[in-house]
mmCIF file of N, CA and C in Angstrom:
data_model
loop_
_atom_site.group_PDB
_atom_site.id
_atom_site.type_symbol
_atom_site.label_atom_id
_atom_site.label_comp_id
_atom_site.label_asym_id
_atom_site.label_seq_id
_atom_site.Cartn_x
_atom_site.Cartn_y
_atom_site.Cartn_z
ATOM 1 N N GLN A 1 -58.198 103.918 -63.652
ATOM 2 C CA GLN A 1 -57.252 104.470 -62.339
ATOM 3 C C GLN A 1 -56.620 103.100 -61.795
ATOM 4 N N ASP A 2 -55.498 103.336 -61.444
ATOM 5 C CA ASP A 2 -54.614 102.363 -61.084
ATOM 6 C C ASP A 2 -54.847 101.940 -59.810
ATOM 7 N N THR A 3 -54.581 100.904 -59.103
ATOM 8 C CA THR A 3 -54.329 100.416 -57.924
ATOM 9 C C THR A 3 -54.198 101.430 -56.839
ATOM 10 N N THR A 4 -52.863 102.227 -56.839
ATOM 11 C CA THR A 4 -52.675 103.141 -55.976
ATOM 12 C C THR A 4 -53.217 104.321 -56.060
ATOM 13 N N GLY A 5 -53.926 104.671 -56.968
ATOM 14 C CA GLY A 5 -54.910 106.012 -57.204
ATOM 15 C C GLY A 5 -56.124 105.279 -56.486
ATOM 16 N N GLN A 6 -56.664 104.145 -56.597
ATOM 17 C CA GLN A 6 -57.772 104.022 -56.167
ATOM 18 C C GLN A 6 -57.671 103.671 -54.770
ATOM 19 N N ALA A 7 -56.507 103.137 -54.288
ATOM 20 C CA ALA A 7 -56.320 103.009 -52.788
ATOM 21 C C ALA A 7 -56.105 104.222 -52.013
ATOM 22 N N ARG A 8 -55.555 105.334 -52.607
ATOM 23 C CA ARG A 8 -55.633 106.747 -52.066
ATOM 24 C C ARG A 8 -56.592 107.143 -52.011
ATOM 25 N N LEU A 9 -57.967 107.261 -53.181
ATOM 26 C CA LEU A 9 -59.365 107.606 -53.187
ATOM 27 C C LEU A 9 -59.956 106.991 -52.079
ATOM 28 N N ASP A 10 -59.800 105.829 -52.006
ATOM 29 C CA ASP A 10 -60.302 105.106 -50.918
ATOM 30 C C ASP A 10 -60.118 105.426 -49.290
ATOM 31 N N LEU A 11 -58.757 105.568 -49.046
ATOM 32 C CA LEU A 11 -58.038 106.174 -47.797
ATOM 33 C C LEU A 11 -58.779 107.502 -47.616
ATOM 34 N N GLU A 12 -58.750 108.609 -48.616
ATOM 35 C CA GLU A 12 -59.179 110.033 -48.425
ATOM 36 C C GLU A 12 -60.956 109.948 -48.108
ATOM 37 N N ALA A 13 -61.771 108.820 -48.784
ATOM 38 C CA ALA A 13 -63.041 108.780 -48.397
ATOM 39 C C ALA A 13 -63.348 108.459 -46.851
ATOM 40 N N ILE A 14 -62.431 107.717 -46.143
ATOM 41 C CA ILE A 14 -62.391 107.287 -44.705
ATOM 42 C C ILE A 14 -61.884 108.768 -44.002
ATOM 43 N N LEU A 15 -61.155 109.102 -44.293
ATOM 44 C CA LEU A 15 -59.980 109.753 -43.563
ATOM 45 C C LEU A 15 -60.974 111.208 -43.401
ATOM 46 N N HIS A 16 -60.955 112.009 -44.972
ATOM 47 C CA HIS A 16 -61.400 113.354 -44.937
ATOM 48 C C HIS A 16 -62.876 113.834 -43.934
ATOM 49 N N PRO A 17 -63.557 112.859 -44.170
ATOM 50 C CA PRO A 17 -64.959 113.098 -43.031
ATOM 51 C C PRO A 17 -64.519 113.365 -41.751
ATOM 52 N N GLU A 18 -63.641 112.520 -41.319
ATOM 53 C CA GLU A 18 -63.243 112.658 -39.937
ATOM 54 C C GLU A 18 -62.050 113.735 -39.628
ATOM 55 N N VAL A 19 -61.622 114.214 -40.469
ATOM 56 C CA VAL A 19 -60.598 115.417 -40.361
ATOM 57 C C VAL A 19 -61.562 116.733 -40.368
ATOM 58 N N ARG A 20 -62.527 116.394 -41.424
ATOM 59 C CA ARG A 20 -63.434 117.705 -41.348
ATOM 60 C C ARG A 20 -64.179 117.771 -39.904
ATOM 61 N N LEU A 21 -64.525 116.695 -39.108
ATOM 62 C CA LEU A 21 -65.453 116.732 -37.847
ATOM 63 C C LEU A 21 -64.316 117.163 -37.060
ATOM 64 N N GLN A 22 -63.036 116.722 -36.771
ATOM 65 C CA GLN A 22 -62.225 117.332 -35.923
ATOM 66 C C GLN A 22 -61.852 118.802 -36.215
ATOM 67 N N ALA A 23 -61.675 119.275 -37.214
ATOM 68 C CA ALA A 23 -61.678 120.696 -37.589
ATOM 69 C C ALA A 23 -62.819 121.541 -37.037
ATOM 70 N N ASP A 24 -63.987 121.135 -37.308
ATOM 71 C CA ASP A 24 -65.056 121.721 -37.064
ATOM 72 C C ASP A 24 -65.181 121.672 -35.376
ATOM 73 N N ARG A 25 -64.507 120.781 -34.622
ATOM 74 C CA ARG A 25 -64.750 120.831 -33.150
ATOM 75 C C ARG A 25 -63.686 121.637 -32.735
ATOM 76 N N GLU A 26 -62.294 121.568 -33.332
ATOM 77 C CA GLU A 26 -61.310 122.843 -33.164
ATOM 78 C C GLU A 26 -61.709 124.013 -33.059
ATOM 79 N N LYS A 27 -62.474 124.484 -34.276
ATOM 80 C CA LYS A 27 -63.147 125.586 -34.558
ATOM 81 C C LYS A 27 -64.023 126.242 -33.466
ATOM 82 N N GLU A 28 -64.758 125.253 -33.057
ATOM 83 C CA GLU A 28 -65.957 125.575 -32.029
ATOM 84 C C GLU A 28 -65.253 125.930 -30.704
ATOM 85 N N ARG A 29 -64.197 124.945 -30.380
ATOM 86 C CA ARG A 29 -63.285 125.016 -29.249
ATOM 87 C C ARG A 29 -62.500 126.489 -29.185
ATOM 88 N N CYS A 30 -61.845 126.925 -30.262
ATOM 89 C CA CYS A 30 -61.195 127.947 -30.180
ATOM 90 C C CYS A 30 -62.033 129.209 -30.038
ATOM 91 N N LYS A 31 -63.433 129.412 -30.578
ATOM 92 C CA LYS A 31 -64.583 130.226 -30.350
ATOM 93 C C LYS A 31 -64.768 130.506 -29.152
ATOM 94 N N LYS A 32 -65.125 129.384 -28.518
ATOM 95 C CA LYS A 32 -65.567 129.417 -27.043
ATOM 96 C C LYS A 32 -64.377 129.768 -26.333
ATOM 97 N N ALA A 33 -63.267 129.638 -26.438
ATOM 98 C CA ALA A 33 -62.179 129.983 -25.688
ATOM 99 C C ALA A 33 -61.456 131.481 -25.921
ATOM 100 N N GLY A 34 -62.500 131.944 -26.953
ATOM 101 C CA GLY A 34 -62.355 133.596 -27.078
ATOM 102 C C GLY A 34 -60.945 133.833 -28.326
ATOM 103 N N GLN A 35 -60.436 132.723 -28.498
ATOM 104 C CA GLN A 35 -59.199 132.816 -29.617
ATOM 105 C C GLN A 35 -59.642 133.583 -30.812
ATOM 106 N N LYS A 36 -58.904 134.646 -31.290
ATOM 107 C CA LYS A 36 -59.481 135.456 -32.402
ATOM 108 C C LYS A 36 -58.948 134.815 -33.669
ATOM 109 N N LEU A 37 -57.665 133.968 -33.628
ATOM 110 C CA LEU A 37 -57.077 133.310 -34.774
ATOM 111 C C LEU A 37 -57.042 132.067 -34.454
ATOM 112 N N ALA A 38 -57.133 130.924 -35.746
ATOM 113 C CA ALA A 38 -56.540 129.550 -35.494
ATOM 114 C C ALA A 38 -56.171 129.362 -36.944
ATOM 115 N N PHE A 39 -55.314 128.403 -37.237
ATOM 116 C CA PHE A 39 -54.845 127.989 -38.631
ATOM 117 C C PHE A 39 -54.696 126.507 -38.736
ATOM 118 N N TYR A 40 -55.032 126.294 -39.951
ATOM 119 C CA TYR A 40 -55.073 125.040 -40.284
ATOM 120 C C TYR A 40 -54.311 124.683 -41.233
ATOM 121 N N GLU A 41 -53.498 123.735 -41.532
ATOM 122 C CA GLU A 41 -52.559 123.265 -42.648
ATOM 123 C C GLU A 41 -53.528 122.240 -43.560
ATOM 124 N N ILE A 42 -53.889 122.453 -44.489
ATOM 125 C CA ILE A 42 -54.729 121.505 -45.261
ATOM 126 C C ILE A 42 -54.329 121.568 -46.671
ATOM 127 N N PRO A 43 -53.737 120.459 -47.040
ATOM 128 C CA PRO A 43 -52.773 120.307 -48.239
ATOM 129 C C PRO A 43 -53.839 120.138 -49.374
ATOM 130 N N LEU A 44 -54.754 119.822 -49.290
ATOM 131 C CA LEU A 44 -55.951 119.347 -50.404
ATOM 132 C C LEU A 44 -57.020 120.509 -49.890
ATOM 133 N N LEU A 45 -57.044 121.257 -49.767
ATOM 134 C CA LEU A 45 -58.131 122.431 -49.453
ATOM 135 C C LEU A 45 -58.683 122.683 -50.738
ATOM 136 N N PHE A 46 -58.202 123.015 -51.643
ATOM 137 C CA PHE A 46 -58.817 123.341 -52.785
ATOM 138 C C PHE A 46 -59.431 122.399 -53.759
ATOM 139 N N GLU A 47 -58.474 121.425 -53.805
ATOM 140 C CA GLU A 47 -58.820 119.926 -54.427
ATOM 141 C C GLU A 47 -60.413 119.278 -53.788
ATOM 142 N N LYS A 48 -60.233 119.522 -52.577
ATOM 143 C CA LYS A 48 -61.404 119.140 -51.958
ATOM 144 C C LYS A 48 -62.636 119.938 -51.624
ATOM 145 N N LYS A 49 -62.504 121.168 -52.277
ATOM 146 C CA LYS A 49 -63.524 122.362 -52.218
ATOM 147 C C LYS A 49 -63.767 122.610 -50.987
ATOM 148 N N LEU A 50 -62.921 123.224 -50.005
ATOM 149 C CA LEU A 50 -63.061 123.353 -48.433
ATOM 150 C C LEU A 50 -62.882 124.924 -47.981
ATOM 151 N N GLU A 51 -62.727 125.799 -49.477
ATOM 152 C CA GLU A 51 -62.437 127.083 -49.088
ATOM 153 C C GLU A 51 -63.555 127.747 -48.434
ATOM 154 N N SER A 52 -64.712 127.297 -48.486
ATOM 155 C CA SER A 52 -65.725 127.944 -47.642
ATOM 156 C C SER A 52 -66.227 127.918 -46.145
ATOM 157 N N HIS A 53 -65.306 126.777 -45.846
ATOM 158 C CA HIS A 53 -65.028 126.658 -44.423
ATOM 159 C C HIS A 53 -64.236 127.593 -43.615
ATOM 160 N N PHE A 54 -63.445 128.305 -44.256
ATOM 161 C CA PHE A 54 -62.342 129.220 -43.750
ATOM 162 C C PHE A 54 -62.895 130.821 -44.119
ATOM 163 N N ASP A 55 -62.526 131.768 -43.172
ATOM 164 C CA ASP A 55 -62.602 133.011 -43.336
ATOM 165 C C ASP A 55 -61.789 133.298 -44.127
ATOM 166 N N LYS A 56 -60.544 133.089 -44.159
ATOM 167 C CA LYS A 56 -59.382 133.461 -44.925
ATOM 168 C C LYS A 56 -58.519 132.348 -45.099
ATOM 169 N N ILE A 57 -57.886 132.476 -46.499
ATOM 170 C CA ILE A 57 -56.947 131.528 -46.826
ATOM 171 C C ILE A 57 -55.424 132.063 -47.332
ATOM 172 N N VAL A 58 -54.766 131.325 -46.620
ATOM 173 C CA VAL A 58 -53.144 131.771 -46.926
ATOM 174 C C VAL A 58 -52.184 130.913 -47.371
ATOM 175 N N CYS A 59 -51.473 131.006 -48.522
ATOM 176 C CA CYS A 59 -50.901 130.180 -49.232
ATOM 177 C C CYS A 59 -49.419 130.402 -49.025
ATOM 178 N N VAL A 60 -48.732 129.346 -48.733
ATOM 179 C CA VAL A 60 -47.595 129.594 -48.750
ATOM 180 C C VAL A 60 -46.856 128.943 -50.113
ATOM 181 N N ALA A 61 -46.438 129.508 -50.968
ATOM 182 C CA ALA A 61 -45.871 129.172 -52.349
ATOM 183 C C ALA A 61 -44.360 129.801 -52.590
ATOM 184 N N VAL A 62 -43.936 128.794 -53.563
ATOM 185 C CA VAL A 62 -42.326 128.876 -53.900
ATOM 186 C C VAL A 62 -42.214 128.787 -55.550
ATOM 187 N N ASP A 63 -41.330 129.613 -56.049
ATOM 188 C CA ASP A 63 -40.951 129.568 -57.321
ATOM 189 C C ASP A 63 -40.814 128.227 -57.737
ATOM 190 N N PRO A 64 -41.413 127.809 -58.967
ATOM 191 C CA PRO A 64 -41.254 126.171 -59.603
ATOM 192 C C PRO A 64 -39.936 125.629 -59.460
ATOM 193 N N ALA A 65 -38.902 126.425 -59.595
ATOM 194 C CA ALA A 65 -37.603 126.008 -59.720
ATOM 195 C C ALA A 65 -37.159 125.536 -58.493
ATOM 196 N N VAL A 66 -37.505 126.426 -57.263
ATOM 197 C CA VAL A 66 -37.293 125.935 -56.110
ATOM 198 C C VAL A 66 -37.890 124.993 -55.452
ATOM 199 N N GLN A 67 -39.124 124.881 -55.811
ATOM 200 C CA GLN A 67 -39.897 123.499 -55.407
ATOM 201 C C GLN A 67 -39.427 122.261 -55.852
ATOM 202 N N LEU A 68 -39.187 122.305 -57.298
ATOM 203 C CA LEU A 68 -38.638 121.110 -57.739
ATOM 204 C C LEU A 68 -37.284 120.549 -56.726
ATOM 205 N N GLN A 69 -36.581 121.578 -56.827
ATOM 206 C CA GLN A 69 -35.057 121.183 -56.000
ATOM 207 C C GLN A 69 -35.413 120.802 -54.658
ATOM 208 N N ARG A 70 -36.291 121.366 -53.689
ATOM 209 C CA ARG A 70 -36.565 121.168 -52.590
ATOM 210 C C ARG A 70 -37.275 119.865 -52.409
ATOM 211 N N LEU A 71 -38.336 119.677 -53.365
ATOM 212 C CA LEU A 71 -38.900 118.052 -53.412
ATOM 213 C C LEU A 71 -37.820 116.827 -53.802
ATOM 214 N N MET A 72 -36.834 117.489 -54.565
ATOM 215 C CA MET A 72 -35.611 116.497 -54.887
ATOM 216 C C MET A 72 -34.706 116.090 -53.690
ATOM 217 N N ASP A 73 -34.491 117.193 -53.301
ATOM 218 C CA ASP A 73 -33.832 117.071 -51.910
ATOM 219 C C ASP A 73 -34.356 116.359 -50.637
ATOM 220 N N ARG A 74 -35.514 116.796 -50.408
ATOM 221 C CA ARG A 74 -36.386 116.422 -49.236
ATOM 222 C C ARG A 74 -36.848 114.792 -49.553
ATOM 223 N N SER A 75 -37.328 114.458 -50.390
ATOM 224 C CA SER A 75 -37.713 113.279 -50.841
ATOM 225 C C SER A 75 -36.829 112.026 -51.587
ATOM 226 N N GLN A 76 -35.680 112.449 -51.599
ATOM 227 C CA GLN A 76 -34.405 111.768 -52.700
ATOM 228 C C GLN A 76 -35.318 111.273 -53.916
ATOM 229 N N LEU A 77 -35.826 112.118 -54.733
ATOM 230 C CA LEU A 77 -36.344 111.898 -55.952
ATOM 231 C C LEU A 77 -35.439 112.456 -56.762
ATOM 232 N N ASP A 78 -35.409 111.923 -58.212
ATOM 233 C CA ASP A 78 -34.782 112.195 -59.316
ATOM 234 C C ASP A 78 -35.921 113.244 -59.986
ATOM 235 N N ARG A 79 -35.060 114.029 -60.843
ATOM 236 C CA ARG A 79 -35.985 114.923 -61.528
ATOM 237 C C ARG A 79 -37.304 114.600 -62.183
ATOM 238 N N ALA A 80 -37.174 113.611 -62.878
ATOM 239 C CA ALA A 80 -38.584 113.052 -63.318
ATOM 240 C C ALA A 80 -39.397 112.569 -62.566
ATOM 241 N N ALA A 81 -38.927 112.066 -61.320
ATOM 242 C CA ALA A 81 -40.184 111.592 -60.303
ATOM 243 C C ALA A 81 -40.669 112.963 -59.593
ATOM 244 N N ALA A 82 -39.810 113.687 -59.231
ATOM 245 C CA ALA A 82 -40.111 114.797 -58.764
ATOM 246 C C ALA A 82 -41.196 115.756 -59.703
ATOM 247 N N GLU A 83 -40.960 115.684 -60.967
ATOM 248 C CA GLU A 83 -41.782 116.580 -62.029
ATOM 249 C C GLU A 83 -43.095 115.872 -61.744
ATOM 250 N N ALA A 84 -43.257 114.492 -62.219
ATOM 251 C CA ALA A 84 -44.587 114.070 -61.874
ATOM 252 C C ALA A 84 -45.351 113.871 -60.982
ATOM 253 N N ARG A 85 -44.622 114.238 -59.887
ATOM 254 C CA ARG A 85 -45.065 114.775 -58.421
ATOM 255 C C ARG A 85 -46.030 115.786 -58.445
ATOM 256 N N ILE A 86 -45.096 116.850 -58.755
ATOM 257 C CA ILE A 86 -45.719 117.999 -58.984
ATOM 258 C C ILE A 86 -46.764 118.158 -59.741
ATOM 259 N N LYS A 87 -46.658 117.574 -61.121
ATOM 260 C CA LYS A 87 -47.841 117.685 -62.084
ATOM 261 C C LYS A 87 -48.965 116.853 -61.869
ATOM 262 N N SER A 88 -48.928 116.076 -60.729
ATOM 263 C CA SER A 88 -49.905 115.292 -59.879
ATOM 264 C C SER A 88 -50.870 116.126 -59.292
ATOM 265 N N GLN A 89 -50.190 117.413 -58.948
ATOM 266 C CA GLN A 89 -51.050 118.202 -58.046
ATOM 267 C C GLN A 89 -51.696 119.154 -58.757
ATOM 268 N N LEU A 90 -52.823 119.836 -57.839
ATOM 269 C CA LEU A 90 -53.606 121.177 -58.633
ATOM 270 C C LEU A 90 -52.393 121.916 -59.010
ATOM 271 N N PRO A 91 -52.242 122.841 -59.838
ATOM 272 C CA PRO A 91 -51.223 123.822 -60.070
ATOM 273 C C PRO A 91 -50.924 124.983 -59.056
ATOM 274 N N GLN A 92 -49.922 125.368 -58.685
ATOM 275 C CA GLN A 92 -49.687 126.136 -57.407
ATOM 276 C C GLN A 92 -50.236 127.454 -57.858
ATOM 277 N N ALA A 93 -50.357 127.943 -59.366
ATOM 278 C CA ALA A 93 -50.886 129.202 -59.632
ATOM 279 C C ALA A 93 -52.617 129.197 -59.220
ATOM 280 N N SER A 94 -53.172 128.104 -59.561
ATOM 281 C CA SER A 94 -54.496 128.058 -59.139
ATOM 282 C C SER A 94 -54.559 128.236 -57.355
ATOM 283 N N LYS A 95 -53.730 127.780 -56.772
ATOM 284 C CA LYS A 95 -54.187 128.023 -54.999
ATOM 285 C C LYS A 95 -53.607 129.039 -54.921
ATOM 286 N N VAL A 96 -52.483 130.092 -55.288
ATOM 287 C CA VAL A 96 -52.331 131.306 -55.519
ATOM 288 C C VAL A 96 -53.483 132.111 -55.553
ATOM 289 N N ALA A 97 -53.977 131.930 -56.661
ATOM 290 C CA ALA A 97 -55.436 132.788 -57.221
ATOM 291 C C ALA A 97 -56.431 132.620 -56.432
ATOM 292 N N GLY A 98 -56.739 131.451 -55.653
ATOM 293 C CA GLY A 98 -57.740 131.447 -54.914
ATOM 294 C C GLY A 98 -57.580 131.862 -53.361
ATOM 295 N N SER A 99 -56.329 132.320 -52.984
ATOM 296 C CA SER A 99 -55.745 132.482 -51.487
ATOM 297 C C SER A 99 -56.164 134.595 -51.543
ATOM 298 N N ASP A 100 -56.502 134.379 -50.270
ATOM 299 C CA ASP A 100 -56.544 135.629 -49.430
ATOM 300 C C ASP A 100 -55.037 136.530 -49.405
ATOM 301 N N TYR A 101 -54.111 135.869 -49.024
ATOM 302 C CA TYR A 101 -52.809 136.223 -48.763
ATOM 303 C C TYR A 101 -51.829 135.000 -49.378
ATOM 304 N N VAL A 102 -50.765 135.377 -49.769
ATOM 305 C CA VAL A 102 -49.779 134.321 -50.044
ATOM 306 C C VAL A 102 -48.436 134.874 -49.841
ATOM 307 N N ILE A 103 -48.004 133.970 -49.066
ATOM 308 C CA ILE A 103 -46.306 134.017 -48.566
ATOM 309 C C ILE A 103 -45.330 133.430 -49.964
ATOM 310 N N TRP A 104 -44.585 134.190 -49.984
ATOM 311 C CA TRP A 104 -43.500 133.535 -51.130
ATOM 312 C C TRP A 104 -42.502 133.131 -50.024
ATOM 313 N N ASN A 105 -42.199 131.748 -50.115
ATOM 314 C CA ASN A 105 -40.835 131.263 -49.509
ATOM 315 C C ASN A 105 -39.603 130.556 -50.458
ATOM 316 N N ASN A 106 -39.300 131.675 -51.007
ATOM 317 C CA ASN A 106 -38.170 131.610 -52.014
ATOM 318 C C ASN A 106 -36.816 131.701 -51.288
ATOM 319 N N GLY A 107 -36.835 132.321 -50.226
ATOM 320 C CA GLY A 107 -35.544 132.865 -49.801
ATOM 321 C C GLY A 107 -35.173 132.104 -48.447
ATOM 322 N N THR A 108 -34.412 133.084 -47.511
ATOM 323 C CA THR A 108 -34.131 132.443 -46.269
ATOM 324 C C THR A 108 -35.012 132.430 -45.009
ATOM 325 N N LEU A 109 -34.922 131.566 -44.029
ATOM 326 C CA LEU A 109 -35.893 131.185 -42.944
ATOM 327 C C LEU A 109 -36.142 132.802 -42.431
ATOM 328 N N GLU A 110 -35.231 133.691 -42.323
ATOM 329 C CA GLU A 110 -35.589 135.192 -42.001
ATOM 330 C C GLU A 110 -36.610 135.739 -42.945
ATOM 331 N N ASP A 111 -36.428 135.740 -44.147
ATOM 332 C CA ASP A 111 -37.271 136.040 -45.280
ATOM 333 C C ASP A 111 -38.582 135.328 -44.981
ATOM 334 N N LEU A 112 -38.966 134.387 -44.575
ATOM 335 C CA LEU A 112 -40.064 133.526 -44.312
ATOM 336 C C LEU A 112 -40.654 134.306 -43.022
ATOM 337 N N LYS A 113 -39.953 134.241 -41.902
ATOM 338 C CA LYS A 113 -40.654 135.084 -40.827
ATOM 339 C C LYS A 113 -40.926 136.229 -41.101
ATOM 340 N N ASN A 114 -40.357 137.027 -41.697
ATOM 341 C CA ASN A 114 -40.732 138.439 -42.005
ATOM 342 C C ASN A 114 -42.005 138.273 -42.655
ATOM 343 N N ALA A 115 -42.313 137.501 -43.744
ATOM 344 C CA ALA A 115 -43.255 137.655 -44.591
ATOM 345 C C ALA A 115 -44.534 136.862 -44.011
ATOM 346 N N THR A 116 -44.112 136.048 -43.330
ATOM 347 C CA THR A 116 -45.506 135.392 -42.106
ATOM 348 C C THR A 116 -45.797 136.503 -40.979
ATOM 349 N N ASN A 117 -44.907 137.481 -40.383
ATOM 350 C CA ASN A 117 -45.333 138.409 -39.721
ATOM 351 C C ASN A 117 -45.998 139.328 -40.184
ATOM 352 N N SER A 118 -45.788 139.728 -41.358
ATOM 353 C CA SER A 118 -46.726 141.051 -42.435
ATOM 354 C C SER A 118 -47.994 140.292 -42.500
ATOM 355 N N VAL A 119 -48.290 139.141 -43.012
ATOM 356 C CA VAL A 119 -49.463 138.383 -43.177
ATOM 357 C C VAL A 119 -50.290 138.570 -41.635
ATOM 358 N N LEU A 120 -49.694 138.130 -40.914
ATOM 359 C CA LEU A 120 -50.227 138.104 -39.379
ATOM 360 C C LEU A 120 -50.815 139.424 -38.904
ATOM 361 N N GLY A 121 -50.124 140.455 -39.457
ATOM 362 C CA GLY A 121 -50.557 141.631 -38.871
ATOM 363 C C GLY A 121 -51.528 142.097 -39.674
ATOM 364 N N ASN A 122 -51.832 141.650 -40.952
ATOM 365 C CA ASN A 122 -52.956 141.925 -41.615
ATOM 366 C C ASN A 122 -54.328 141.227 -41.132
ATOM 367 N N LEU A 123 -53.926 139.843 -40.300
ATOM 368 C CA LEU A 123 -55.062 139.150 -40.238
ATOM 369 C C LEU A 123 -55.290 139.612 -38.962
ATOM 370 N N HIS A 124 -54.794 140.346 -37.807
ATOM 371 C CA HIS A 124 -54.983 141.005 -36.519
ATOM 372 C C HIS A 124 -55.977 142.256 -36.913
ATOM 373 N N GLN A 125 -55.918 142.576 -38.037
ATOM 374 C CA GLN A 125 -56.721 143.983 -38.346
ATOM 375 C C GLN A 125 -57.911 143.453 -38.296
ATOM 376 N N PRO A 126 -58.934 144.445 -37.958
ATOM 377 C CA PRO A 126 -60.291 144.340 -37.670
ATOM 378 C C PRO A 126 -60.708 144.383 -38.921
#
């Protein structure tokens, strides 16, 4: 493993237990306040095997070509660097397969809002 990879693992070993602790505290606070829904953004949910900590999993996904272009634009990466970054992650198909709901974000902001509202409507059902 290269130095950068080991440094990332060392950082995750320090950071992730604290993140889990804070998430548990927030979950308890929401429960006591009578909140019916709480959302957590967890980029490494599947990689760190945290699925069982949550009642439902919502994945925001995008077609591979759109993902690549957005990553190149956002991070100012060339195609090879962007593809390498994507390949270093758990495949999106695995995340989609492990999710209860999937919001596809290939279109406009309005499309995203509509898809999100649809999922929210389902989550509010008893």
